[in-house]
Coordinates of C-alpha atoms in Angstrom, one line a residue:
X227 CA 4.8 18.4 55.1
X228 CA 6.8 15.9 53.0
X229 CA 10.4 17.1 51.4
X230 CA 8.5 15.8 48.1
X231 CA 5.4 18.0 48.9
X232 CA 7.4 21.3 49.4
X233 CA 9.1 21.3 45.8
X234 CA 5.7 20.4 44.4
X235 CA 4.9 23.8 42.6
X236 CA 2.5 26.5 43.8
X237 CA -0.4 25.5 46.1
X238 CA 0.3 21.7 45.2
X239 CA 3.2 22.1 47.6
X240 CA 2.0 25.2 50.2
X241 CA -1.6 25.0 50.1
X242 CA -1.4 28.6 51.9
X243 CA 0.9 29.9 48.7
X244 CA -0.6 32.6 47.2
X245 CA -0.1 34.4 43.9
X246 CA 1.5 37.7 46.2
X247 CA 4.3 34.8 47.5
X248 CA 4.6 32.7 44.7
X249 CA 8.5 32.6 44.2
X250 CA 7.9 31.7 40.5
X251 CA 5.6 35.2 39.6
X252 CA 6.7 38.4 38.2
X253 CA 7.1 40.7 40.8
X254 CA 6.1 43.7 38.4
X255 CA 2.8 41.8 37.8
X256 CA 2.7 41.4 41.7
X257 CA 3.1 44.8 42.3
X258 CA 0.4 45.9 40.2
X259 CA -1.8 43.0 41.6
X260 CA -1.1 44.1 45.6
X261 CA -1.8 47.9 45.2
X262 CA -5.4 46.3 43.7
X263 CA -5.7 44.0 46.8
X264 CA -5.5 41.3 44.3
X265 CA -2.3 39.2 45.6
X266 CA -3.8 37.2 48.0
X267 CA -6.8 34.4 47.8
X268 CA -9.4 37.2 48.0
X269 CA -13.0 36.2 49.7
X270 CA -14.5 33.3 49.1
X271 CA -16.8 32.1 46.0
X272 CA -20.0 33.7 45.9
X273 CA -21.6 32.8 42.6
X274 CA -20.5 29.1 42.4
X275 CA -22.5 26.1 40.2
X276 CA -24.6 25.7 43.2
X277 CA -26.2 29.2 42.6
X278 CA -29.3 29.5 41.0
X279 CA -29.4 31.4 37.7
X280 CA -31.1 34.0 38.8
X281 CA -28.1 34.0 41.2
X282 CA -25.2 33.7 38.9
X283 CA -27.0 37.0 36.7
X284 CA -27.4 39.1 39.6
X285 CA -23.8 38.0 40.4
X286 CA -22.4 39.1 36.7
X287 CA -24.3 42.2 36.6
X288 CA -22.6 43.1 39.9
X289 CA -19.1 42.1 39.0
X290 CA -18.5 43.0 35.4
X291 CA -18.7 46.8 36.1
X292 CA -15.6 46.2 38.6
X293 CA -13.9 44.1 36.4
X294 CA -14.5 46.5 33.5
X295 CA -13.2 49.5 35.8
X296 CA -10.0 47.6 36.8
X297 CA -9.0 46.8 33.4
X298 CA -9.7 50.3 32.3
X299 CA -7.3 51.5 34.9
X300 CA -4.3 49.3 33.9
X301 CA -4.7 50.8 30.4
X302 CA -6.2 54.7 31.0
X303 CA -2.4 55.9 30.8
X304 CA -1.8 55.1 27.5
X305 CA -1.2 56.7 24.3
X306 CA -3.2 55.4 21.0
X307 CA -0.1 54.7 18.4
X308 CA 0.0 57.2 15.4
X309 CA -0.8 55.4 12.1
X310 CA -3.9 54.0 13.4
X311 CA -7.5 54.4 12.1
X312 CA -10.5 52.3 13.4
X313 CA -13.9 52.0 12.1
X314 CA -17.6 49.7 13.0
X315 CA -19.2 48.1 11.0
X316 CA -22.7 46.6 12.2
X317 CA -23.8 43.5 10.5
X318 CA -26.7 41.1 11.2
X319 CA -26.0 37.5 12.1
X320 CA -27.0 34.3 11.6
X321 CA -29.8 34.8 14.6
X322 CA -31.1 38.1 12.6
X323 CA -29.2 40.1 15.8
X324 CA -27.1 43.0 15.2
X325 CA -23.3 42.6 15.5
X326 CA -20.5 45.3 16.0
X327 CA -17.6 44.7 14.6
X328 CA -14.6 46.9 15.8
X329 CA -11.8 47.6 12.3
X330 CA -8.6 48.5 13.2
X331 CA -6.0 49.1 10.5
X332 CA -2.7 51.0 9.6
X333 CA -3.3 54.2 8.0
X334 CA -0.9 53.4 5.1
X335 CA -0.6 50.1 3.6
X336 CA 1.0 48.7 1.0
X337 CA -1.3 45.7 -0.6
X338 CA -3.6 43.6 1.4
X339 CA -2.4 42.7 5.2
X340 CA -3.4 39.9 7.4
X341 CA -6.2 40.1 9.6
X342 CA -6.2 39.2 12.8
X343 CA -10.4 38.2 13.8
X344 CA -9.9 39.2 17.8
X345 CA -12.6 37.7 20.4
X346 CA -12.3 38.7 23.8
X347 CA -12.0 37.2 27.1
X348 CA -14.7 37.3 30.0
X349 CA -15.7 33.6 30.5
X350 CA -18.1 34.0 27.5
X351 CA -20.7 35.9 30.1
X352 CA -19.3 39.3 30.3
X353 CA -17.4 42.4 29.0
X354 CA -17.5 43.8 25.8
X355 CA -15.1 44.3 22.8
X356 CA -14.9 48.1 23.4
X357 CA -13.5 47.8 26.5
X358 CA -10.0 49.6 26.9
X359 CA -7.7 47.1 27.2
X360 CA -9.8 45.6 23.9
X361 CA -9.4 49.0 22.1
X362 CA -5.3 48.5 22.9
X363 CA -5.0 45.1 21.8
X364 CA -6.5 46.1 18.2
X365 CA -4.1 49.2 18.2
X366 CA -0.9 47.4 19.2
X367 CA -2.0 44.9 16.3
X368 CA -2.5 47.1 13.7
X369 CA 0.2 48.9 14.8
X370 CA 2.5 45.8 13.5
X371 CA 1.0 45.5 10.0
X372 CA -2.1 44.1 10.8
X373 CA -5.7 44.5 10.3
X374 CA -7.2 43.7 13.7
X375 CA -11.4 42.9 13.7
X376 CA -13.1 42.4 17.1
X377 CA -16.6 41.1 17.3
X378 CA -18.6 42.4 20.0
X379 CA -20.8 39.0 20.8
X380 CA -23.8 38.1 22.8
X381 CA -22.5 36.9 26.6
X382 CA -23.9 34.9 28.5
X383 CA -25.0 37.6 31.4
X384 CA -24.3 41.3 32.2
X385 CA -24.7 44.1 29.8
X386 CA -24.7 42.1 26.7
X387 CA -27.0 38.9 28.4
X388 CA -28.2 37.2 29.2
X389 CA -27.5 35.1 26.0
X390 CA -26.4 31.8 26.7
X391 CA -24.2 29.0 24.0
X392 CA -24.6 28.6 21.8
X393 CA -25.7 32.5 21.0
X394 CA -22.1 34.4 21.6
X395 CA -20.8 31.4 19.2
X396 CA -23.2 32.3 16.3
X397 CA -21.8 35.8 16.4
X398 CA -18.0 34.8 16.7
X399 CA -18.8 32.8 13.0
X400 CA -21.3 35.1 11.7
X401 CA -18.5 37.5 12.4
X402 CA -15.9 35.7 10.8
X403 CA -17.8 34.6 7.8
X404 CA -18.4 38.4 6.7
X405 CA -15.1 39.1 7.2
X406 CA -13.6 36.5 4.8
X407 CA -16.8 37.9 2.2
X408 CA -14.8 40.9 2.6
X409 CA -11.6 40.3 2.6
X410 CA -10.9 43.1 -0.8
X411 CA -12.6 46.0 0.9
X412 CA -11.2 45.5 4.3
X413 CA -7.6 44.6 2.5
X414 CA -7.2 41.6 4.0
X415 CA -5.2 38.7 3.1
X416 CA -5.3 35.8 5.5
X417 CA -7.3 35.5 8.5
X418 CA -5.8 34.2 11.7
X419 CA -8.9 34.0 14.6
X420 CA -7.3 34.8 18.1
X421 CA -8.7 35.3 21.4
X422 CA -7.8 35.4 25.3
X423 CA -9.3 33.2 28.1
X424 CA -13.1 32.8 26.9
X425 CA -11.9 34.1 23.4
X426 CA -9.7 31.3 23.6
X427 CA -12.4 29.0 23.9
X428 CA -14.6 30.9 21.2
X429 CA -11.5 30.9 19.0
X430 CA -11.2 27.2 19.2
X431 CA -14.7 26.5 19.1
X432 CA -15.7 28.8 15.7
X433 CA -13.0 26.4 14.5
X434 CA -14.5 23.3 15.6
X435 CA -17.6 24.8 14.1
X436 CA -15.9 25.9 10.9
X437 CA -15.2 22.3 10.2
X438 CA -18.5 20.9 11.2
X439 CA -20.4 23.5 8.8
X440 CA -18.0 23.3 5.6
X441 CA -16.1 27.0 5.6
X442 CA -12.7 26.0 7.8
X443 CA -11.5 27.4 4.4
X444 CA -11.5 30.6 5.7
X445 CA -9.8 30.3 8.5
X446 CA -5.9 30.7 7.6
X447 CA -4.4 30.2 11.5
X448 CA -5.7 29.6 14.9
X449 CA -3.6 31.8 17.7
X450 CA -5.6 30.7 21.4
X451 CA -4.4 32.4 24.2
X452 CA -4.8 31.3 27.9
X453 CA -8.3 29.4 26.5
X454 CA -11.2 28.5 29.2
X455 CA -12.2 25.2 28.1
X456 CA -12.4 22.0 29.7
X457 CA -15.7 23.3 31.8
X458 CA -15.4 21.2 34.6
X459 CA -14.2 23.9 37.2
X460 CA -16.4 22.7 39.9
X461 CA -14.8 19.4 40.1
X462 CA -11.6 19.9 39.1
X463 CA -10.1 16.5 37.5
X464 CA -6.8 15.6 39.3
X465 CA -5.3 15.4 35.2
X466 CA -5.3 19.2 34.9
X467 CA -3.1 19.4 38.2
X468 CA -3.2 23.4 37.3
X469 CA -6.3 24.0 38.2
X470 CA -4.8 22.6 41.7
X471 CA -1.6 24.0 41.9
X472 CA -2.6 27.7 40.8
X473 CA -6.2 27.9 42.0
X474 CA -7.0 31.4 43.5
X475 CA -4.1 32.8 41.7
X476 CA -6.2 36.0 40.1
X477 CA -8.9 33.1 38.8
X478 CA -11.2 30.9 41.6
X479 CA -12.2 27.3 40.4
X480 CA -15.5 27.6 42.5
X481 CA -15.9 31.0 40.6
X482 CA -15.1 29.4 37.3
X483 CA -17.9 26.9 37.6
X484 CA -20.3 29.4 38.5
X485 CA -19.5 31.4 35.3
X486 CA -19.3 28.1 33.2
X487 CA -22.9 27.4 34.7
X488 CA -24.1 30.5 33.4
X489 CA -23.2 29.6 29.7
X490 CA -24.0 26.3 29.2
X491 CA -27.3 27.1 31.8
X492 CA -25.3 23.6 33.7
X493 CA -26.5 21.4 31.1
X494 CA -25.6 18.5 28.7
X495 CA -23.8 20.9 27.0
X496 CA -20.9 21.0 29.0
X497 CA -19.4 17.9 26.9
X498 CA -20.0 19.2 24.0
X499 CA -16.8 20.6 22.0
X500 CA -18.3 23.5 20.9
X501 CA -18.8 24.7 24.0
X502 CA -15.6 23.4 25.9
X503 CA -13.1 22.6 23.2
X504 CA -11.3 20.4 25.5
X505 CA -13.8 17.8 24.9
X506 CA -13.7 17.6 21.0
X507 CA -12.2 14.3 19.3
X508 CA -10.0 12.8 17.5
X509 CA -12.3 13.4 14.5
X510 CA -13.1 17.3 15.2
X511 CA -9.7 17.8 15.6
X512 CA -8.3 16.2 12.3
X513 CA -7.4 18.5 9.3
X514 CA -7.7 21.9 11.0
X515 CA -5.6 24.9 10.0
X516 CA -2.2 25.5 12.1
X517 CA -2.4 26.6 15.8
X518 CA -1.0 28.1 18.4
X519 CA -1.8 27.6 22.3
X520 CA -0.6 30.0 24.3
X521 CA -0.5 29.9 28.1
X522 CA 0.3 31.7 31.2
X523 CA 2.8 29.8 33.7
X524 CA 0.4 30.4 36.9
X525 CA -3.1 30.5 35.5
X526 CA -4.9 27.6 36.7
X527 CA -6.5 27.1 33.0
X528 CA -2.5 26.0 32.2
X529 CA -3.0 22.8 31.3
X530 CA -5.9 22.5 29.6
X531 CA -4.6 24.8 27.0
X532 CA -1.8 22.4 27.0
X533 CA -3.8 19.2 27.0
X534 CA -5.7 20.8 23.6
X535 CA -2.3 21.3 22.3
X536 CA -1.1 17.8 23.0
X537 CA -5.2 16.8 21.7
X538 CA -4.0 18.8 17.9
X539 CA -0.6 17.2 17.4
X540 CA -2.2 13.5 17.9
X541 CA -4.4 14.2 15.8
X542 CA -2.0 15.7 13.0
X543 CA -1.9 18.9 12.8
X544 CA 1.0 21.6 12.7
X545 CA 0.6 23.1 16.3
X546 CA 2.8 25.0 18.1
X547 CA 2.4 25.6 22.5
X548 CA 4.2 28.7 24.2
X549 CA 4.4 29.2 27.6
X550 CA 4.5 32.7 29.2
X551 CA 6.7 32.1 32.5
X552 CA 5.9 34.4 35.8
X553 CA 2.9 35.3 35.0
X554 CA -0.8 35.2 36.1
X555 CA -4.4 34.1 33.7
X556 CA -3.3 36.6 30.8
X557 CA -1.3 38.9 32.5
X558 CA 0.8 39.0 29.2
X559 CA -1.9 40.5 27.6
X560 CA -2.9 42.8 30.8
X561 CA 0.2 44.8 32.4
X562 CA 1.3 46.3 29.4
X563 CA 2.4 49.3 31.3
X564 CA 4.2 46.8 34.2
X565 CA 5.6 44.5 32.1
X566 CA 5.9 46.3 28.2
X567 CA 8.4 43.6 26.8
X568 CA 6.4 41.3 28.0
X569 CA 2.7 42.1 26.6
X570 CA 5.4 43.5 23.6
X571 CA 6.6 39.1 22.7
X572 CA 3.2 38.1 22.8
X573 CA 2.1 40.8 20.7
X574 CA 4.9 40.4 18.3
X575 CA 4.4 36.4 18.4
X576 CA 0.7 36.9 17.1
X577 CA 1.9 39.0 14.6
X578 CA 4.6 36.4 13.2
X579 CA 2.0 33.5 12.9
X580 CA -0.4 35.6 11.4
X581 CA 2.5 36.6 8.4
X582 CA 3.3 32.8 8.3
X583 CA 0.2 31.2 7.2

């Protein structure tokens, strides 16, 4: 090994390097991550984009019960925040489906507040909005002067499949679109959509879609965290050196392009923008609403959350990128308990941009 190749970050420079030895992550977050078993490379790939569908399902419908238990646990010791009241509504979307939508408000407020239109993470294929760690995130929102919505969508597999895009999409901005019809019951002011990993990529792409259909009026402020979007996770392209250098760090590429698979079903939707943002251009991207990307240091999706950002400012728009050091695929948004100041900044930044526009 080359003096050049060992100061080459993460596996780029120690293909051995894993997230438990990484001198760059938290050791809080690795902590947490070790007593899980979840610091190493873990076993290899088994629902890749060589499985068959009928694969990739059986694969989700295994898997998102574990991953729904282990992000239960991180949360299970916390205490709701006083102030708080949450409601459902149940609408009916653009599909005639039903759609949940989880309303989580301050108990006193003074005037209309912003809203915050939350849409969570799980690749697009699985988990749900009333997961716990879901239920936290609205609390710790409205907990700062904000009305937090969460829209529980079709996925593409598991309990709530097997739907695949462009169906979860349709309820993200049938979602949206009955929130900003509502905006003087539900006391809402602005709306600022947000969302984690494949919320990321459904916050950017209801914006994308937004603009195509005539109603980005609605949309006051775009807040993408750690977004899942360039689609291409079976081939990684050497331009998103990320998805190198921090590849089995909590997040498998072979893994990714399994779950990628089983929304787009492996088709020619997988360069279309609103299904992987990263490929939207020029033209979508011109005269959208003010953004912020927000990503994690050693999460292999990195730097195609910063190639979008770098995609908004060319094409003019006010965009802002943060980058959340030490840490793995939205482990600010996951060890609140390990790391409180931590999942407390991001928190806090969501809740600035969403008072500033």
């Amino acid at each position: 090994m080359t003096a050049a190749e060992v100061h080459r970050p993460g596996r780029l420079g120690d293909p051995d390097m894993t997230l438990g030895t990484d001198p760059r992550a938290d050791p809080r977050m690795v902590a947490v991550l070790a007593a899980m078993g979840l610091d190493g490379h873990g076993e290899p790939a088994t629902a890749t984009a060589d499985s068959s569908m009928e694969e990739l399902y059986a694969w989700v419908d295994e898997a998102e019960p574990g991953f729904e238990m282990l992000f239960d646990a991180l949360f299970a010791d916390l205490t709701p925040p006083d102030g708080v009241v949450a409601s459902t509504e149940v609408i009916s979307g653009v599909d005639d489906n039903d759609i949940t939508l989880f309303i989580h408000r301050p108990a006193e407020a003074d005037g209309p507040l912003p809203c915050v239109y939350h849409i969570h993470g799980g690749g697009m294929v699985l988990l749900s909005a009333a997961g716990m760690s879901y239920v936290a995130w609205r609390n710790e929102l409205a907990s700062r002067g904000l009305v937090a919505v969460g829209v529980e969508f079709r996925n593409g597999g598991g309990k709530l499949g097997n739907h695949p895009f462009p169906a979860g999409l349709n309820d993200c901005t049938s979602g949206l679109q009955w929130v900003a019809a509502n905006k003087s019951d539900l006391g809402v002011s602005t709306i600022t959509v947000s969302g984690e990993s494949g919320g990321g990529n459904l916050t950017l792409a209801t914006t994308l879609k937004a603009k195509r259909e005539g109603y980005l009026d609605i949309i006051d402020g775009v807040f993408a965290q750690c977004p899942y979007i360039c689609g291409a996770y079976a081939d990684p392209p050497a331009d998103l050196p990320s998805l190198h250098e921090n590849n089995q760090y909590f997040l498998d590429c072979e893994n990714m392009g399994g779950i990628a698979k089983a929304y787009d079903l492996g088709g020619p939707d997988r360069t279309n923008p609103l299904a992987w943002p990263l490929h939207a251009t020029a033209d979508d991207l011109a005269g959208l609403p003010p953004h912020v990307i927000s990503v994690n240091e050693l999460d292999p999706l990195r730097d195609e959350g910063l190639a979008y950002y770098h995609k908004l400012l060319a094409a003019g728009n006010s965009a802002q990128a943060r980058t959340v050091n030490g840490t793995c695929h939205a482990g600010d948004v996951i060890f609140r308990t390990a790391m409180p100041e931590v999942y407390g900044a991001t928190a806090a930044a969501l809740r600035d941009f969403a008072y500033s526009v």
